[in-house]
Short mmCIF file of C-alpha atoms in Angstrom, two decimals:
data_model
loop_
_atom_site.label_atom_id
_atom_site.label_comp_id
_atom_site.label_asym_id
_atom_site.label_seq_id
_atom_site.Cartn_x
_atom_site.Cartn_y
_atom_site.Cartn_z
CA ASP A 1 0.00 0.00 0.00
CA ILE A 2 1.13 3.57 -0.67
CA GLN A 3 1.46 5.48 2.58
CA MET A 4 0.57 9.18 2.57
CA THR A 5 2.11 11.37 5.24
CA GLN A 6 0.96 14.93 5.82
CA SER A 7 2.60 17.66 7.83
CA PRO A 8 1.94 19.46 9.97
CA SER A 9 -0.93 17.65 11.68
CA SER A 10 -2.28 21.01 12.73
CA VAL A 11 -1.49 24.64 12.07
CA SER A 12 -2.79 27.91 13.45
CA ALA A 13 -3.06 31.00 11.31
CA SER A 14 -4.90 34.27 11.09
CA VAL A 15 -7.28 35.57 8.46
CA GLY A 16 -5.13 37.03 5.69
CA ASP A 17 -2.15 34.76 6.36
CA GLY A 18 -0.83 32.15 3.97
CA VAL A 19 -0.20 28.51 4.85
CA THR A 20 1.46 25.55 3.21
CA ILE A 21 0.63 21.91 3.90
CA THR A 22 2.87 19.12 2.69
CA CYS A 23 2.06 15.57 1.69
CA ARG A 24 4.59 12.84 1.02
CA ALA A 25 3.89 9.55 -0.73
CA SER A 26 5.83 6.41 0.10
CA GLN A 27 6.46 5.80 -3.61
CA ASP A 28 6.39 7.71 -6.87
CA ILE A 29 2.80 8.54 -7.84
CA GLY A 30 3.60 11.03 -10.59
CA THR A 31 1.00 13.77 -10.26
CA ARG A 32 -1.86 11.49 -9.31
CA LEU A 33 -2.68 13.35 -6.13
CA ALA A 34 -5.85 14.96 -4.84
CA TRP A 35 -6.54 17.43 -2.05
CA TYR A 36 -9.77 17.59 -0.09
CA GLN A 37 -11.22 20.04 2.40
CA GLN A 38 -13.46 18.84 5.21
CA LYS A 39 -15.49 20.90 7.64
CA PRO A 40 -17.00 19.39 10.79
CA GLY A 41 -20.04 17.25 10.15
CA THR A 42 -19.67 17.33 6.38
CA ALA A 43 -18.15 15.13 3.71
CA PRO A 44 -14.77 15.95 2.21
CA LYS A 45 -14.88 18.37 -0.69
CA PHE A 46 -12.74 17.70 -3.76
CA LEU A 47 -10.42 20.70 -4.24
CA ILE A 48 -7.52 19.72 -6.46
CA SER A 49 -6.73 16.90 -8.87
CA SER A 50 -3.52 15.94 -10.63
CA ALA A 51 -1.56 17.69 -7.87
CA SER A 52 -2.30 21.18 -9.18
CA SER A 53 -5.61 21.38 -11.06
CA LEU A 54 -8.22 23.35 -9.18
CA GLN A 55 -11.73 22.03 -9.42
CA SER A 56 -14.47 24.29 -10.68
CA GLY A 57 -15.53 26.83 -8.09
CA VAL A 58 -12.42 26.51 -5.92
CA PRO A 59 -10.97 29.98 -5.20
CA SER A 60 -7.68 30.86 -6.82
CA ARG A 61 -6.06 31.45 -3.42
CA PHE A 62 -5.73 27.66 -3.31
CA SER A 63 -2.87 26.12 -5.23
CA GLY A 64 -1.19 22.76 -5.37
CA SER A 65 2.18 21.63 -6.62
CA GLY A 66 4.55 18.73 -6.67
CA SER A 67 5.21 15.44 -8.40
CA GLY A 68 6.74 12.11 -7.62
CA THR A 69 6.59 11.80 -3.85
CA ASP A 70 6.42 15.36 -2.52
CA PHE A 71 3.42 17.64 -2.80
CA THR A 72 2.19 20.89 -1.30
CA LEU A 73 -1.11 22.66 -0.85
CA THR A 74 -0.82 26.41 -0.40
CA ILE A 75 -3.60 28.72 0.67
CA ASN A 76 -2.93 32.42 0.29
CA SER A 77 -4.79 35.19 2.08
CA LEU A 78 -6.79 32.88 4.35
CA GLN A 79 -10.50 33.54 4.59
CA PRO A 80 -12.72 32.53 7.52
CA GLU A 81 -14.30 29.74 5.46
CA ASP A 82 -10.89 28.13 4.84
CA PHE A 83 -10.46 26.95 8.41
CA ALA A 84 -11.03 23.22 8.08
CA THR A 85 -9.16 19.95 7.84
CA TYR A 86 -7.29 19.13 4.64
CA TYR A 87 -6.46 15.69 3.31
CA CYS A 88 -4.33 14.46 0.47
CA GLN A 89 -5.13 11.22 -1.40
CA GLN A 90 -3.05 9.23 -3.82
CA ALA A 91 -4.98 8.45 -6.97
CA TYR A 92 -2.37 6.09 -8.41
CA SER A 93 -3.36 2.63 -7.24
CA PHE A 94 -5.65 0.55 -5.06
CA PRO A 95 -6.01 0.66 -2.16
CA LEU A 96 -6.64 4.38 -2.41
CA THR A 97 -5.01 5.96 0.62
CA PHE A 98 -5.32 9.28 2.37
CA GLY A 99 -3.06 11.36 4.52
CA GLN A 100 -3.96 11.65 8.17
CA GLY A 101 -5.18 15.21 7.73
CA THR A 102 -4.01 18.70 8.60
CA ARG A 103 -6.26 20.76 10.82
CA LEU A 104 -6.12 24.45 9.97
CA GLU A 105 -7.22 26.49 12.98
CA ILE A 106 -7.81 30.17 13.54
CA LYS A 107 -5.12 31.80 15.64
CA GLN B 1 -25.59 17.82 -10.63
CA MET B 2 -25.01 14.34 -9.36
CA GLN B 3 -25.90 13.57 -5.76
CA LEU B 4 -25.30 10.48 -3.67
CA GLN B 5 -27.26 9.50 -0.57
CA GLU B 6 -26.44 6.74 1.88
CA SER B 7 -29.15 4.83 3.69
CA GLY B 8 -29.20 1.99 6.19
CA PRO B 9 -29.32 1.19 9.89
CA GLY B 10 -27.40 3.45 12.22
CA LEU B 11 -26.94 0.72 14.80
CA VAL B 12 -25.64 -2.78 14.17
CA LYS B 13 -24.95 -5.49 16.74
CA PRO B 14 -21.50 -7.05 17.04
CA SER B 15 -20.97 -10.09 14.80
CA GLU B 16 -23.85 -9.07 12.54
CA THR B 17 -23.70 -7.66 9.01
CA LEU B 18 -23.68 -3.96 8.23
CA SER B 19 -25.70 -3.13 5.12
CA LEU B 20 -25.77 0.24 3.41
CA THR B 21 -27.19 1.45 0.12
CA CYS B 22 -26.17 4.46 -1.91
CA SER B 23 -28.76 6.05 -4.17
CA VAL B 24 -27.42 7.99 -7.12
CA SER B 25 -29.37 10.88 -8.61
CA GLY B 26 -28.60 13.36 -11.35
CA GLY B 27 -26.81 10.86 -13.55
CA SER B 28 -26.54 7.22 -14.49
CA ILE B 29 -24.59 4.67 -12.52
CA ARG B 30 -23.81 3.09 -15.91
CA ASN B 31 -21.50 5.96 -16.82
CA THR B 32 -18.26 4.39 -18.05
CA ASN B 33 -16.17 7.23 -16.63
CA TYR B 34 -16.71 6.28 -13.00
CA TYR B 35 -16.31 3.68 -10.33
CA TRP B 36 -18.58 3.75 -7.30
CA GLY B 37 -17.05 3.38 -3.91
CA TRP B 38 -17.28 3.33 -0.15
CA ILE B 39 -15.01 5.14 2.29
CA ARG B 40 -15.28 5.27 6.04
CA GLN B 41 -13.95 7.71 8.58
CA THR B 42 -13.07 7.27 12.22
CA PRO B 43 -11.29 9.61 14.61
CA GLY B 44 -8.57 7.04 15.10
CA LYS B 45 -7.87 5.78 11.58
CA GLY B 46 -8.97 8.77 9.55
CA LEU B 47 -10.28 8.15 6.03
CA GLU B 48 -10.17 4.51 4.99
CA TRP B 49 -11.01 3.32 1.50
CA ILE B 50 -13.23 0.23 1.61
CA GLY B 51 -13.63 -0.57 -2.07
CA ASN B 52 -14.84 0.45 -5.51
CA MET B 53 -16.99 -1.19 -8.09
CA TYR B 54 -17.88 -0.66 -11.73
CA TYR B 55 -21.45 -0.71 -12.99
CA THR B 56 -20.75 -4.09 -14.60
CA GLY B 57 -20.23 -5.54 -11.14
CA SER B 58 -16.45 -5.83 -11.09
CA THR B 59 -15.08 -4.95 -7.68
CA TYR B 60 -11.87 -3.82 -5.99
CA TYR B 61 -11.69 -4.21 -2.24
CA ASN B 62 -9.25 -3.09 0.40
CA LEU B 63 -7.36 -6.25 1.29
CA SER B 64 -7.59 -5.37 4.97
CA LEU B 65 -11.37 -5.81 4.76
CA LYS B 66 -11.70 -8.08 1.75
CA SER B 67 -12.79 -11.19 3.61
CA ARG B 68 -15.75 -9.32 5.10
CA VAL B 69 -16.79 -6.94 2.30
CA THR B 70 -19.29 -7.42 -0.48
CA MET B 71 -20.31 -4.66 -2.84
CA SER B 72 -23.11 -4.91 -5.38
CA VAL B 73 -24.88 -2.72 -7.90
CA ASP B 74 -28.50 -2.44 -9.00
CA THR B 75 -28.46 -0.51 -12.26
CA SER B 76 -32.26 -0.61 -12.54
CA LYS B 77 -32.51 1.41 -9.32
CA ASN B 78 -29.35 3.45 -9.89
CA GLN B 79 -28.03 2.21 -6.56
CA PHE B 80 -25.05 0.36 -5.19
CA SER B 81 -24.62 -1.34 -1.87
CA LEU B 82 -22.11 -2.34 0.78
CA MET B 83 -22.24 -5.30 3.10
CA LEU B 84 -19.66 -5.74 5.85
CA SER B 85 -19.94 -8.95 7.83
CA SER B 86 -18.89 -9.92 11.35
CA VAL B 87 -18.70 -6.35 12.53
CA THR B 88 -17.02 -5.26 15.73
CA ALA B 89 -16.76 -1.96 17.57
CA ALA B 90 -13.79 -1.15 15.33
CA ASP B 91 -16.22 -0.85 12.40
CA THR B 92 -18.03 2.04 14.08
CA ALA B 93 -17.53 4.94 11.69
CA VAL B 94 -19.06 7.45 9.35
CA TYR B 95 -19.58 5.66 6.05
CA TYR B 96 -19.51 7.62 2.82
CA CYS B 97 -20.47 6.48 -0.64
CA ALA B 98 -18.65 8.21 -3.42
CA ARG B 99 -18.13 8.54 -7.14
CA VAL B 100 -14.63 7.81 -8.34
CA LEU B 101 -13.51 9.56 -11.50
CA LEU B 102 -11.43 7.34 -13.74
CA GLY B 103 -8.73 8.37 -16.09
CA THR B 104 -7.99 6.71 -19.40
CA ALA B 105 -6.04 3.61 -20.17
CA ARG B 106 -3.11 5.82 -21.13
CA TYR B 107 -3.34 8.06 -18.09
CA PHE B 108 -5.22 6.43 -15.28
CA TYR B 109 -6.26 7.95 -12.00
CA TYR B 110 -8.90 7.50 -9.31
CA TYR B 111 -10.28 10.74 -7.88
CA THR B 112 -13.16 10.68 -5.42
CA ASP B 113 -14.94 13.66 -6.85
CA VAL B 114 -18.47 13.38 -5.46
CA TRP B 115 -19.31 12.24 -1.94
CA GLY B 116 -22.51 11.43 -0.17
CA ARG B 117 -23.26 13.24 3.07
CA GLY B 118 -22.21 10.21 5.09
CA THR B 119 -24.06 8.05 7.54
CA THR B 120 -22.94 7.17 11.06
CA VAL B 121 -22.94 3.48 11.87
CA THR B 122 -22.41 2.38 15.45
CA VAL B 123 -21.63 -1.21 16.33
CA SER B 124 -22.97 -1.96 19.77
CA SER B 125 -25.14 -4.47 21.55
#
C-alpha cells in the first residue's frame, strides 16, 4: 500500500495569512494526487486533482504543486471559510489511501 | 448535478452484518467514466477506502477488509450497496459512498470527486 504522510498535523493561522501543507507519498505517484477540504459534520470536498488542477468553483487562493513523492497545498490570504481539515489522497493505485489530515485552525 | 445519498441502519450489533445502500441521482450509474465506492472515517484511523466497483459488477476491495466486504450494484434502481460482515466496535464509523472519477487507459487515476453526506454506523449491543 502507498502510505501518505501529511505535515503538519495542525497549524494555526490568522485571516489574511498564507499557509502551506505538505504531503509525502511512500512511492512515486507522478502527479496522481488529490486534495480535499473537510469541515465538521460534512463530507470531504474535492479541491484539487492531478496535484495542481483546481476544481471548478475553488478559489484561486488555493494552489497545489509537486510530483513524484512530494506535494504541497498552499492557501494564500486565508479567509474565515478556509479553516477546516485538509487531506491528500493518492490516486495512483488501489487501495486508495489518504493522509492523516491537517487541521487548519484560527489563531 | 449528481448527488449520492447513503441509507441503512445506524446501529448494528456485534458479529452481525452492516448493510448500506447508496442512491445515485442526477446521472446514471452506468456511466463508463466512473467507479462507485465506499469510504469510512473514524477519529482514530482517519479516512479509509473500503472498495470500488464498476457498474458491470467488477469490484476492488481493500485487502484489509476483503474477507468481510461485499459490494453490489443495481443498475435498474441506480443504486449500489455495501455489506460488511462480522462487525465489531472497530467498524463504528461514518460511512460515505462516493463517485470515483477514472482516467484513461493511457493516463489512469482515481479521484473521489463526489461524496454522499455520510451516515454514522455504530456497532454496539
